[in-house]
C-alpha positions as YAML, in Angstrom:
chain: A
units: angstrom
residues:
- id: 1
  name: UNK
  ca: [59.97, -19.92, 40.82]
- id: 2
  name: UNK
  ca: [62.95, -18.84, 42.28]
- id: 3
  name: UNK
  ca: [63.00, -17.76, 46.26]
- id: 4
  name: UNK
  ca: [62.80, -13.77, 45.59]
- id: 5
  name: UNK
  ca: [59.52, -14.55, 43.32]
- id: 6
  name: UNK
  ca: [58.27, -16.83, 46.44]
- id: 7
  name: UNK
  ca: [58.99, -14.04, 49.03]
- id: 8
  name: UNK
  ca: [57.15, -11.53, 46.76]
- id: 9
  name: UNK
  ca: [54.06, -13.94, 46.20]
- id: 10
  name: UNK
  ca: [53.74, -15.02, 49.52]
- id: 11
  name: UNK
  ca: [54.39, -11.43, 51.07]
- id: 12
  name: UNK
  ca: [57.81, -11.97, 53.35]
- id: 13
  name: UNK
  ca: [61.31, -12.22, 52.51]
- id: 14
  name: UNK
  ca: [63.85, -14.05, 51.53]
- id: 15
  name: UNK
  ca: [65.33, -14.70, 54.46]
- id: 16
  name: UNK
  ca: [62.04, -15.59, 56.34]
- id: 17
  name: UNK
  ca: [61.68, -18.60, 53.24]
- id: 18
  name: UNK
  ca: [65.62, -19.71, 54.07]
- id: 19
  name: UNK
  ca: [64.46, -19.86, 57.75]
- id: 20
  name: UNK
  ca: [61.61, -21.65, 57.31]
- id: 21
  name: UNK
  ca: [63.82, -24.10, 54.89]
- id: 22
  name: UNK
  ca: [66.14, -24.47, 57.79]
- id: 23
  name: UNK
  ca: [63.22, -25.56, 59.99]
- id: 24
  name: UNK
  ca: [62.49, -28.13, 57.22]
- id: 25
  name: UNK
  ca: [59.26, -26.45, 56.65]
- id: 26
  name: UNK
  ca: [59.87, -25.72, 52.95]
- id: 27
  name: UNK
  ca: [61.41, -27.78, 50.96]
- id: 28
  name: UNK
  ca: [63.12, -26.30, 47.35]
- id: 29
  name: UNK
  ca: [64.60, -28.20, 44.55]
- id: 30
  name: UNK
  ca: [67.82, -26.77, 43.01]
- id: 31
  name: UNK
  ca: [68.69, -25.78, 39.81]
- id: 32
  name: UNK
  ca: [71.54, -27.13, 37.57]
- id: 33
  name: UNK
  ca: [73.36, -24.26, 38.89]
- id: 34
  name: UNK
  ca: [72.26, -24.57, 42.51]
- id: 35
  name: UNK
  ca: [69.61, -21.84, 42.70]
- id: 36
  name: UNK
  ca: [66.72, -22.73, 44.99]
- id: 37
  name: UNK
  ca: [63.18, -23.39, 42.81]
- id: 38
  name: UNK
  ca: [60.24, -23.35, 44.57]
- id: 39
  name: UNK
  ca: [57.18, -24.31, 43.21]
- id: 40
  name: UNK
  ca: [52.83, -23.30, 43.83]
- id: 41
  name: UNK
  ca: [52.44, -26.03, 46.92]
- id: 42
  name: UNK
  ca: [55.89, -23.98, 48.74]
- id: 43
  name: UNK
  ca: [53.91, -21.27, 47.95]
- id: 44
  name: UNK
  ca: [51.02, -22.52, 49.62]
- id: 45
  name: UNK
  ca: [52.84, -24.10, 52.48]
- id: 46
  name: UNK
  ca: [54.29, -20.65, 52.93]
- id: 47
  name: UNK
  ca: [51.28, -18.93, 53.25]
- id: 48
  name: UNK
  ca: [49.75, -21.78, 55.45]
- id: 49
  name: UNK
  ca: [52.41, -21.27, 57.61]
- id: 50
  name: UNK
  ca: [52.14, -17.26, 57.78]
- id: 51
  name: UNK
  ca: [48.38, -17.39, 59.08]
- id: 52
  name: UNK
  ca: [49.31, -20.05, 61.14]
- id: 53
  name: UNK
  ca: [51.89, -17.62, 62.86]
- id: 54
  name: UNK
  ca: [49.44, -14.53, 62.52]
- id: 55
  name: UNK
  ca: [47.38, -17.04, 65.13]
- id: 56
  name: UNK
  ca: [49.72, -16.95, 67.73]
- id: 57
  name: UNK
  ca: [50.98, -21.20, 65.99]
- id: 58
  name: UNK
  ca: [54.95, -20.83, 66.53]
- id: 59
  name: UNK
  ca: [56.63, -22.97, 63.71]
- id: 60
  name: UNK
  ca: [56.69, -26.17, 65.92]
- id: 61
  name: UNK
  ca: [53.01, -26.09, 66.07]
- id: 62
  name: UNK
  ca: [53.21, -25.43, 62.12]
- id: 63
  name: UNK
  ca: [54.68, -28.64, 61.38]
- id: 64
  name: UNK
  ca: [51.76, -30.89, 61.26]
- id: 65
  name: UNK
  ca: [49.78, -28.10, 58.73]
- id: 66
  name: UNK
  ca: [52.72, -28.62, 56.49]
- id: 67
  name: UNK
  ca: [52.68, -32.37, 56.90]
- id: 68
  name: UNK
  ca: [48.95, -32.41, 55.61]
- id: 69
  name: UNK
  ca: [49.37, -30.05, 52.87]
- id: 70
  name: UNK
  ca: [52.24, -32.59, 51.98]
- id: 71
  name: UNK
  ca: [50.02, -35.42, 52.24]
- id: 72
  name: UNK
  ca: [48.02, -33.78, 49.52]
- id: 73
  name: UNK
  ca: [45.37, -32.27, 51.56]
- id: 74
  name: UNK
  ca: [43.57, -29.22, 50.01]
- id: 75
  name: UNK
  ca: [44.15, -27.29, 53.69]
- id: 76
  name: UNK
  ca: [46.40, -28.29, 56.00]
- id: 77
  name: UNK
  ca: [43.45, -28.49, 58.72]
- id: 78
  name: UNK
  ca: [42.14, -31.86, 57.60]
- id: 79
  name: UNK
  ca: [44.57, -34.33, 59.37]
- id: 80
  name: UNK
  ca: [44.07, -35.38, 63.02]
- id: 81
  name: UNK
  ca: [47.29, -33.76, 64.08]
- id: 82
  name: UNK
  ca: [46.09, -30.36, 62.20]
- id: 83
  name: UNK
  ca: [42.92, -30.58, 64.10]
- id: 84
  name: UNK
  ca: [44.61, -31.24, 67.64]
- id: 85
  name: UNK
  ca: [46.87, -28.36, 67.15]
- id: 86
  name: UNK
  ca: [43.79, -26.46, 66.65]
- id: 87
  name: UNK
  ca: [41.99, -27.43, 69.81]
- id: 88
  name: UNK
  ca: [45.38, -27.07, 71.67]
- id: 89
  name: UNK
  ca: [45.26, -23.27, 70.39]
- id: 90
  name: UNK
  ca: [41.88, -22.42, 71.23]
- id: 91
  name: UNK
  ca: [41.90, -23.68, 74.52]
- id: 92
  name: UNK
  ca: [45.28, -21.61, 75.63]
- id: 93
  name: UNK
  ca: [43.33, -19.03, 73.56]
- id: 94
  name: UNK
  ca: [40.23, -19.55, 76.08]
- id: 95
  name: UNK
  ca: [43.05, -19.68, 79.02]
- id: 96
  name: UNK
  ca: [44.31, -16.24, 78.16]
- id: 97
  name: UNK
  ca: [40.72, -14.42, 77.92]
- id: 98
  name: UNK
  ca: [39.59, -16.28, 80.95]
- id: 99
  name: UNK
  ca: [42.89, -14.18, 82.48]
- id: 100
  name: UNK
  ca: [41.99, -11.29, 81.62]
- id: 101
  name: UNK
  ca: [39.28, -11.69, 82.14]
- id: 102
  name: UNK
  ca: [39.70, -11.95, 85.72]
- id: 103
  name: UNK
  ca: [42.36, -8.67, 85.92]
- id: 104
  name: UNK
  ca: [40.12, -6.84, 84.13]
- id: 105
  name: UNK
  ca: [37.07, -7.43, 86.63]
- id: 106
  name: UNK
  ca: [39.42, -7.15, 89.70]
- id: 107
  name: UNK
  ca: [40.90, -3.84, 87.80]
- id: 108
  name: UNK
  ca: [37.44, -2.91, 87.60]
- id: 109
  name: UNK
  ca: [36.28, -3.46, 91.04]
- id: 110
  name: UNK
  ca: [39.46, -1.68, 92.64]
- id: 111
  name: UNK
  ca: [38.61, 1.63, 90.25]
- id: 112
  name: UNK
  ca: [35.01, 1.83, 91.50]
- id: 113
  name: UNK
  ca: [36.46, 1.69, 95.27]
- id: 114
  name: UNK
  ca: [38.40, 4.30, 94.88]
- id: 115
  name: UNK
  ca: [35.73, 6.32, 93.15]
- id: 116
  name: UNK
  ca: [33.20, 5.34, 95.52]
- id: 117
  name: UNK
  ca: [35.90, 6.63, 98.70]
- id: 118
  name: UNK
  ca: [36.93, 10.28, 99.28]
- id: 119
  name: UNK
  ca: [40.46, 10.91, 99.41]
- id: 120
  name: UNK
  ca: [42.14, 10.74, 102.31]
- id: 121
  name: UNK
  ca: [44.99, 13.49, 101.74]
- id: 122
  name: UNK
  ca: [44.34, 16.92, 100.24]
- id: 123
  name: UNK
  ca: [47.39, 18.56, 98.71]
- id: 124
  name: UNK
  ca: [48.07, 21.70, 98.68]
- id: 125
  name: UNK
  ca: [50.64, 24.16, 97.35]
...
């Protein structure tokens, strides 16, 4: 398939594919006449590399996904570098929540004191 049929398929654009070809993410063959032909593991590798990013996964942290897929792994999750990118991503996932966690109880606390004291200054016009 050529990269407008890849775009469509995988939901992005054409440009998105050429970046993520520049990244050496995706890899094309060319045509006799130079045209870019993609074929169903891009297509998958694409994808893979979409929900990676809808995860928070920039592209460097795509790279080992891709490298499994390539390897000939149904996923992209199986390989120990997959699986360490994982745990790396939950646990600055957990670091995040644990954040705001914290604001959102000290947030908390300082809206009940002031709902809990009396004004101090009446306005009046």
């Amino acid at each position: 398939m050529r990269i407008g049929e890849l775009a469509e398929r995988a939901g992005t654009s054409t440009r998105t594919i050429r970046y993520y070809e520049q990244h050496g993410l995706v890899q094309p063959a060319r045509s006799a006449n130079g045209y870019r032909v993609f074929d169903e593991q891009e297509l998958e590798i694409v994808r893979k590399i979409r929900a990676l990013l809808e995860l928070g996964f920039d592209l460097v942290d795509a790279r080992p996904f891709v490298t499994c897929l390539r390897s000939g792994h149904q996923s992209g999750d199986e390989c120990p570098e997959s699986v360490e990118s994982l745990r790396a991503k939950l646990a600055e996932i957990d670091e995040a929540i644990d954040k705001l966690s914290t604001a959102r109880q000290q947030l908390s606390a300082r809206i009940r004191a002031v709902a809990e004291t009396p004004p101090k200054c009446e306005f009046s016009l």
